[in-house]
Tab-separated table of C-alpha atoms in Angstrom:
chain	number	residue	atom	x	y	z
T	259	MET	CA	104.479	18.840	31.275
T	260	THR	CA	105.207	18.011	27.510
T	261	THR	CA	103.878	15.077	24.716
T	262	SER	CA	105.407	12.455	24.326
T	263	ASN	CA	107.036	14.323	19.296
T	264	THR	CA	108.096	10.531	19.197
T	265	GLY	CA	104.486	10.599	16.288
T	266	ASN	CA	103.605	6.197	18.747
T	267	GLY	CA	100.965	8.857	21.200
T	268	ASP	CA	103.366	8.215	24.079
T	269	VAL	CA	102.540	10.743	26.692
T	270	ASP	CA	103.990	11.776	29.503
T	271	PRO	CA	102.326	9.921	32.651
T	272	ALA	CA	101.838	13.200	33.852
T	273	VAL	CA	99.821	14.500	31.676
T	274	ARG	CA	98.179	11.248	30.865
T	275	LYS	CA	96.915	11.905	35.478
T	276	GLU	CA	96.438	15.165	34.994
T	277	LEU	CA	94.205	14.337	31.196
T	278	GLU	CA	92.019	11.683	33.345
T	279	ARG	CA	91.579	13.938	36.884
T	280	LEU	CA	90.196	16.676	34.664
T	281	ARG	CA	88.101	13.893	32.509
T	282	GLN	CA	86.143	12.914	35.177
T	283	SER	CA	85.710	16.374	36.094
T	284	ILE	CA	83.757	16.826	33.161
T	285	ASP	CA	82.142	13.634	33.763
T	286	ASN	CA	81.043	14.109	36.785
T	287	ILE	CA	79.516	17.742	36.343
T	288	ASP	CA	77.438	15.755	32.467
T	289	ALA	CA	75.369	13.254	35.020
T	290	ALA	CA	74.748	16.593	37.363
T	291	VAL	CA	73.421	17.725	33.494
T	292	VAL	CA	71.638	14.751	33.479
T	293	HIS	CA	69.915	14.914	36.048
T	294	MET	CA	69.654	18.647	37.064
T	295	LEU	CA	68.008	18.870	32.908
T	296	ALA	CA	65.362	15.783	33.982
T	297	GLU	CA	64.261	17.775	37.365
T	298	ARG	CA	63.370	20.332	34.964
T	299	PHE	CA	61.519	18.582	32.729
T	300	ARG	CA	59.486	16.941	36.143
T	301	CYS	CA	59.010	20.163	37.304
T	302	THR	CA	57.495	21.103	32.819
T	303	GLN	CA	56.089	18.517	32.853
T	304	GLN	CA	53.776	19.951	35.932
T	305	VAL	CA	53.585	22.983	34.359
T	306	GLY	CA	52.208	21.160	31.030
T	307	ARG	CA	49.474	19.942	33.397
T	308	LEU	CA	48.864	23.003	35.093
T	309	LYS	CA	47.592	24.656	31.966
T	310	ALA	CA	45.674	22.327	30.306
T	311	VAL	CA	43.920	22.313	32.628
T	312	HIS	CA	42.419	25.693	32.404
T	313	GLN	CA	43.184	25.846	28.837
T	314	LEU	CA	46.008	27.403	29.183
T	315	PRO	CA	48.843	27.967	26.046
T	316	PRO	CA	51.098	25.877	25.821
T	317	ALA	CA	54.408	28.578	25.634
T	318	ASP	CA	54.053	32.467	27.444
T	319	PRO	CA	56.648	34.349	24.530
T	320	ALA	CA	57.116	36.779	26.601
T	321	ARG	CA	58.296	34.441	29.908
T	322	GLU	CA	60.428	32.910	27.097
T	323	ALA	CA	61.911	36.612	25.655
T	324	ARG	CA	62.000	37.328	30.527
T	325	GLN	CA	63.957	33.997	30.767
T	326	ILE	CA	66.200	34.213	27.552
T	327	GLU	CA	67.640	37.058	28.637
T	328	ARG	CA	67.776	35.720	32.411
T	329	LEU	CA	70.173	33.391	30.525
T	330	ARG	CA	72.084	35.624	29.007
T	331	ARG	CA	72.817	37.486	32.137
T	332	LEU	CA	73.386	34.549	34.190
T	333	ALA	CA	76.353	33.489	31.529
T	334	GLU	CA	78.200	36.385	31.026
T	335	SER	CA	78.303	37.051	34.458
T	336	ALA	CA	79.751	33.102	34.654
T	337	ARG	CA	82.239	33.878	31.613
T	338	LEU	CA	80.235	32.132	29.290
T	339	ASP	CA	79.353	33.030	26.030
T	340	PRO	CA	75.326	33.815	26.358
T	341	ALA	CA	74.709	33.523	22.486
T	342	PHE	CA	75.700	29.831	23.123
T	343	ALA	CA	73.563	29.773	26.375
T	344	GLU	CA	70.174	31.362	24.543
T	345	LYS	CA	71.053	28.108	21.116
T	346	PHE	CA	71.090	26.320	24.603
T	347	LEU	CA	67.425	27.748	27.195
T	348	THR	CA	65.850	27.544	22.834
T	349	PHE	CA	66.415	23.854	22.553
T	350	ILE	CA	64.926	23.392	26.087
T	351	ILE	CA	62.031	25.668	25.892
T	352	ALA	CA	60.782	24.133	22.152
T	353	GLU	CA	60.829	20.523	23.638
T	354	VAL	CA	59.162	22.212	26.730
T	355	ILE	CA	56.767	23.616	24.204
T	356	ARG	CA	56.517	20.290	22.403
T	357	HIS	CA	55.663	18.723	25.778
T	358	HIS	CA	52.992	20.880	27.030
T	359	GLU	CA	51.117	20.353	23.061
T	360	ARG	CA	51.234	16.874	23.751
T	361	ILE	CA	49.377	17.075	27.164
T	362	ALA	CA	47.118	19.559	25.965
T	363	GLU	CA	46.148	17.080	23.806
T	364	ASP	CA	46.219	13.716	25.473
T	365	THR	CA	43.848	16.261	27.901
T	366	VAL	CA	41.736	16.937	24.868
T	367	ASN	CA	40.655	13.911	24.857
T	368	GLY	CA	40.461	12.509	27.306
T	369	HIS	CA	44.123	10.310	27.725
T	370	THR	CA	46.800	10.746	31.287
T	371	ALA	CA	49.896	10.042	31.886
T	372	ALA	CA	48.348	6.916	33.945
T	373	ASP	CA	46.574	5.195	31.117
T	374	ASP	CA	49.745	4.299	29.849
């Protein structure tokens, strides 16, 4: 499979078909990632409410460190850059902590999600 060198964007039909197949797979994976993240955040919201009710801190640095190390090992075994995986999880953890802080503040102020 080769592309045209005419400079006008002509692409070998076999290349275009393979690109479309791969892009469809990427789109499916992206959709799965979004749904998995949504489920993860539903779980972490429950954790946040539990922490708030029992006056536990929003962050758990020891668990976060364990999770980062665990994800780095998983990334290595999956042949994904561990540094990228760590950055990704660190971003997610920061968002979770932000949610937990908001939930804790709402709990102290007597506000619940049901009040919205």
